[in-house]
XYZ file of C-alpha atoms in Angstrom:
338
model
C -64.878 49.236 -6.527
C -63.764 50.581 -3.148
C -60.278 51.906 -2.424
C -59.299 48.960 -0.205
C -60.108 46.475 -2.954
C -58.178 48.531 -5.522
C -55.123 48.564 -3.271
C -55.384 44.819 -2.718
C -55.526 44.151 -6.473
C -52.552 46.450 -7.081
C -50.584 44.691 -4.331
C -51.309 41.294 -5.883
C -50.324 42.523 -9.355
C -46.977 44.025 -8.316
C -44.976 40.762 -8.472
C -46.372 40.095 -11.953
C -45.551 43.584 -13.163
C -42.026 43.327 -11.799
C -41.508 39.979 -13.533
C -42.354 41.544 -16.876
C -39.297 43.777 -16.611
C -35.824 42.475 -17.329
C -34.948 40.013 -14.579
C -32.364 41.642 -12.290
C -30.626 38.319 -11.601
C -29.883 37.800 -15.314
C -26.805 39.531 -16.675
C -27.222 41.591 -19.825
C -25.816 39.949 -22.947
C -23.520 42.527 -24.625
C -23.677 40.773 -28.011
C -27.466 40.719 -28.394
C -27.905 43.818 -30.567
C -25.069 42.885 -32.922
C -26.240 39.298 -33.388
C -29.874 40.383 -33.789
C -29.260 43.049 -36.436
C -26.052 42.424 -38.381
C -26.629 41.790 -42.123
C -24.353 38.713 -42.099
C -27.133 36.810 -40.306
C -29.219 36.708 -43.516
C -29.557 33.133 -44.831
C -29.891 34.383 -48.419
C -26.181 35.271 -48.419
C -25.102 31.629 -48.227
C -25.345 28.523 -50.386
C -25.430 24.828 -49.487
C -24.537 23.625 -52.984
C -20.951 22.591 -52.194
C -19.826 20.385 -49.316
C -18.677 22.292 -46.238
C -14.914 22.219 -46.913
C -15.416 24.023 -50.237
C -17.226 26.957 -48.651
C -13.945 28.768 -48.035
C -13.512 32.458 -48.799
C -11.219 35.423 -48.179
C -12.700 37.904 -45.737
C -15.243 40.239 -47.390
C -16.406 43.677 -46.257
C -19.608 42.454 -44.602
C -17.913 39.851 -42.419
C -15.053 42.238 -41.717
C -17.624 44.675 -40.351
C -18.920 41.921 -38.058
C -15.389 41.413 -36.689
C -14.878 45.128 -36.085
C -18.144 45.456 -34.188
C -17.532 42.301 -32.189
C -14.008 43.449 -31.299
C -15.388 46.819 -30.234
C -17.592 45.026 -27.706
C -14.669 42.870 -26.555
C -12.362 45.924 -26.432
C -9.925 44.513 -29.002
C -8.180 47.155 -31.106
C -7.445 45.267 -34.328
C -7.845 45.893 -38.045
C -8.505 42.554 -39.812
C -6.998 42.075 -43.266
C -8.318 39.543 -45.826
C -6.003 36.627 -46.628
C -6.253 35.940 -50.357
C -3.864 32.962 -50.447
C -6.127 30.112 -49.395
C -4.419 27.227 -51.220
C -2.899 25.681 -48.074
C -6.151 25.913 -46.126
C -8.157 24.430 -49.000
C -5.832 21.432 -48.970
C -5.987 21.074 -45.178
C -9.778 21.372 -45.056
C -10.094 18.756 -47.783
C -7.957 16.340 -45.741
C -9.965 17.083 -42.598
C -13.244 16.415 -44.401
C -11.998 13.112 -45.824
C -10.844 11.755 -42.463
C -13.532 13.040 -40.069
C -16.492 10.913 -38.906
C -19.347 10.816 -41.413
C -21.835 12.026 -38.782
C -19.742 15.162 -38.227
C -19.378 15.800 -41.946
C -23.161 15.632 -42.397
C -23.645 18.193 -39.636
C -21.113 20.545 -41.214
C -22.647 20.151 -44.672
C -25.960 21.256 -43.182
C -24.914 23.967 -40.739
C -21.416 25.303 -41.618
C -22.227 27.926 -44.247
C -18.852 29.592 -44.733
C -15.238 29.715 -43.553
C -13.405 33.017 -43.897
C -9.691 33.628 -43.426
C -7.980 36.847 -42.450
C -4.991 38.220 -40.584
C -5.082 40.301 -37.411
C -8.476 38.945 -36.332
C -8.032 39.712 -32.639
C -8.192 36.044 -31.667
C -7.840 32.561 -33.128
C -11.425 32.202 -34.315
C -14.796 33.931 -34.352
C -18.240 32.514 -35.103
C -21.264 34.263 -36.578
C -24.811 32.945 -36.731
C -27.216 32.751 -39.651
C -30.981 33.024 -39.198
C -34.065 32.089 -41.162
C -37.491 32.980 -39.754
C -35.716 34.117 -36.549
C -34.233 30.668 -35.987
C -30.514 29.844 -36.181
C -30.058 27.475 -39.131
C -26.263 27.560 -39.238
C -23.295 29.844 -39.027
C -19.960 30.925 -40.407
C -16.470 30.799 -38.944
C -13.693 33.374 -39.294
C -10.124 32.228 -38.628
C -6.809 34.073 -38.268
C -4.437 32.451 -40.754
C -1.341 33.749 -38.951
C -2.284 31.785 -35.827
C -2.697 28.458 -37.619
C 0.995 27.733 -38.163
C 1.758 25.923 -34.894
C 1.599 22.159 -34.524
C -1.393 20.993 -32.473
C 0.470 20.227 -29.239
C 2.399 23.503 -29.333
C -0.759 25.500 -30.002
C -2.646 23.766 -27.167
C 0.269 24.372 -24.788
C 0.426 28.034 -25.773
C -3.297 28.539 -25.208
C -3.415 26.756 -21.827
C -0.310 28.618 -20.629
C -1.901 32.030 -21.148
C -3.849 31.778 -17.881
C -0.538 31.837 -15.981
C 2.103 34.495 -15.546
C 4.992 34.060 -18.012
C 7.889 31.748 -17.119
C 6.092 30.484 -14.007
C 6.693 26.781 -14.557
C 6.729 23.950 -17.073
C 3.498 22.863 -18.771
C 3.042 20.447 -21.662
C -0.015 19.351 -23.626
C -0.673 16.332 -25.804
C -3.748 16.517 -28.034
C -2.173 14.592 -30.926
C 0.244 11.705 -31.270
C 3.525 12.256 -33.112
C 2.190 11.423 -36.569
C -0.849 13.681 -36.193
C 0.896 16.618 -34.547
C 0.621 19.167 -37.357
C -0.834 22.603 -38.202
C -3.656 20.778 -39.992
C -4.651 19.166 -36.683
C -4.560 22.594 -35.045
C -6.934 23.905 -37.696
C -9.233 20.906 -37.213
C -9.445 21.341 -33.432
C -10.108 25.086 -33.638
C -12.652 24.592 -36.418
C -14.551 21.962 -34.429
C -14.583 24.202 -31.356
C -16.039 27.080 -33.367
C -18.514 24.726 -35.048
C -19.637 23.724 -31.570
C -20.831 27.301 -31.059
C -23.074 26.889 -34.103
C -24.492 23.543 -32.942
C -25.294 25.083 -29.547
C -27.974 27.200 -31.233
C -29.106 25.062 -34.173
C -29.914 22.309 -31.671
C -31.214 24.560 -28.853
C -28.634 23.623 -26.239
C -28.238 27.256 -25.099
C -30.399 30.403 -25.155
C -30.112 32.382 -28.389
C -27.246 34.872 -28.493
C -29.564 37.546 -29.900
C -31.502 37.693 -26.619
C -30.731 40.635 -24.344
C -31.157 38.471 -21.242
C -30.336 34.770 -21.488
C -31.813 32.405 -18.904
C -29.498 29.386 -18.740
C -31.609 27.674 -16.083
C -34.194 26.676 -18.700
C -31.781 24.588 -20.784
C -30.768 21.043 -19.982
C -27.123 21.535 -20.941
C -26.527 24.629 -18.797
C -29.319 24.594 -16.222
C -27.567 22.571 -13.540
C -24.268 24.467 -13.860
C -24.601 28.092 -14.939
C -26.368 30.715 -12.824
C -25.632 33.488 -15.324
C -23.260 34.477 -18.129
C -20.350 34.309 -15.676
C -21.448 32.530 -12.467
C -21.513 28.792 -11.792
C -22.665 26.564 -8.950
C -19.019 25.674 -8.278
C -17.596 29.137 -7.626
C -17.862 29.332 -3.848
C -16.893 25.904 -2.538
C -15.648 23.680 -5.374
C -13.657 25.942 -7.694
C -12.888 29.274 -5.995
C -9.999 30.030 -8.378
C -12.285 29.905 -11.419
C -12.962 33.644 -11.298
C -9.213 34.317 -11.594
C -8.797 32.264 -14.763
C -8.561 34.427 -17.867
C -7.182 33.031 -21.093
C -4.807 35.285 -23.054
C -4.268 37.312 -19.896
C -1.299 39.679 -19.757
C -1.236 40.265 -16.006
C -2.134 36.941 -14.396
C -0.869 36.284 -10.879
C -1.385 32.531 -11.218
C 1.709 30.355 -11.610
C 2.046 26.866 -13.036
C 4.160 25.626 -10.135
C 1.933 26.958 -7.348
C -1.614 26.917 -8.711
C -1.961 24.158 -11.331
C -2.591 21.388 -8.800
C -5.448 23.295 -7.154
C -6.888 24.380 -10.505
C -6.986 20.945 -12.130
C -7.980 19.178 -8.910
C -10.920 21.566 -8.620
C -11.746 21.062 -12.284
C -12.003 17.308 -11.711
C -14.830 17.984 -9.229
C -16.941 19.799 -11.841
C -18.675 18.797 -15.068
C -16.322 20.915 -17.188
C -14.220 18.692 -19.495
C -11.510 21.343 -20.018
C -10.380 24.486 -18.266
C -11.531 26.652 -21.163
C -15.027 25.186 -20.824
C -15.199 26.659 -17.312
C -14.924 30.261 -18.531
C -18.494 30.892 -19.781
C -21.590 28.948 -20.918
C -20.924 29.363 -24.640
C -17.380 28.055 -24.448
C -18.576 25.350 -22.085
C -20.677 23.915 -24.892
C -18.096 24.518 -27.644
C -15.346 22.851 -25.596
C -17.630 19.979 -24.633
C -18.494 19.516 -28.305
C -14.905 19.505 -29.567
C -13.881 17.271 -26.647
C -16.592 14.759 -27.573
C -15.497 14.748 -31.215
C -11.789 14.635 -30.400
C -11.762 12.090 -27.555
C -14.917 10.014 -28.038
C -15.446 9.926 -31.808
C -11.833 10.178 -32.982
C -10.124 8.473 -30.039
C -7.424 11.130 -29.826
C -5.473 12.115 -26.699
C -6.036 15.178 -24.540
C -3.603 15.367 -21.644
C -2.012 18.199 -19.697
C 1.239 17.621 -17.810
C 2.976 20.101 -15.552
C 5.806 20.329 -13.054
C 4.604 20.849 -9.487
C 6.727 22.913 -7.090
C 8.456 19.744 -5.817
C 9.386 18.974 -9.465
C 7.001 16.014 -9.626
C 5.109 15.713 -12.931
C 1.316 15.802 -12.549
C -1.329 15.325 -15.223
C -4.935 16.036 -16.143
C -7.063 14.165 -18.686
C -9.960 15.666 -20.631
C -13.071 14.918 -18.564
C -15.535 14.203 -21.382
C -15.050 10.417 -21.075
C -15.386 10.426 -17.275
C -18.496 9.984 -15.119
C -18.532 13.645 -14.089
C -19.329 14.569 -17.719
C -21.782 11.703 -18.343
C -24.778 14.023 -18.800
C -22.945 16.187 -21.331
C -21.692 13.099 -23.133
C -25.245 11.780 -23.448
C -26.578 15.102 -24.743
C -23.776 15.382 -27.287
C -24.236 11.822 -28.494
C -27.817 12.733 -29.437
C -26.501 15.316 -31.908
C -24.772 12.608 -33.921
C -27.672 10.159 -33.816
C -30.168 12.395 -35.619
């Protein structure tokens, strides 16, 4: 083989060789090593004998270790403590199971392998994933019992308000009517959001969290929206403020009076049903899932009201029932038909 031909072959092979390396346009997933190697992923640790609401446990050392390592990645400095008094939560979970749609209960019986309670978690909830033959078959949820004392509307208001600077205006949320506005409803909403994270992987809606580089373009749920772990098709022209939205922020410069109208008006031009769903692909699915359950299956309200700078009261409705979320609604409906 002459030198010219060798050079030609090498030139033709270069694009292929480059493609075999980690794609530079894909952001590295910081959770991949933890999810791929942590012992809590082992399916042999869990049992499906009881129905989902009875799989409730105080935090053990193995799942506590998962929290500590996850919080280290997220730069949370917390020391979770097991909560041994689970009587209230057992009662609440029993009520939730009795009243929820049968299709949802069947999914939880199959895929929700454990619910653990602790204090000082570092957030409201955390989800872990359980594998068998390198496939996600279910997951477990860890909840902070100290953060489950607010009524549903107060909790939702608190969470939504954290993207704004303190005392920057009046915001109200309604995710339950008066009779259903209770801490039990708060627990149910949070639980269904976290369970959505599990369904995202058991049903292949998103790339596996154990992958170092996740290509969202190859998945029907995320492909038309998410360019990477943090970039969307809407960022430049439709929703320029999205990059400034950080829940539980302590130094936000956004104010309710001055920015809410632009934020929620922009949101209505996307396929995100809630503001939290616009933060990353994983919470996009989890929020879409809980929105579908809450609004479509359970016919419950989800409305945000705020005072604009001229003191007029403006509102935003969860988008899952609207045309802009029709594709997500169709995909989610398939979960409950199988």
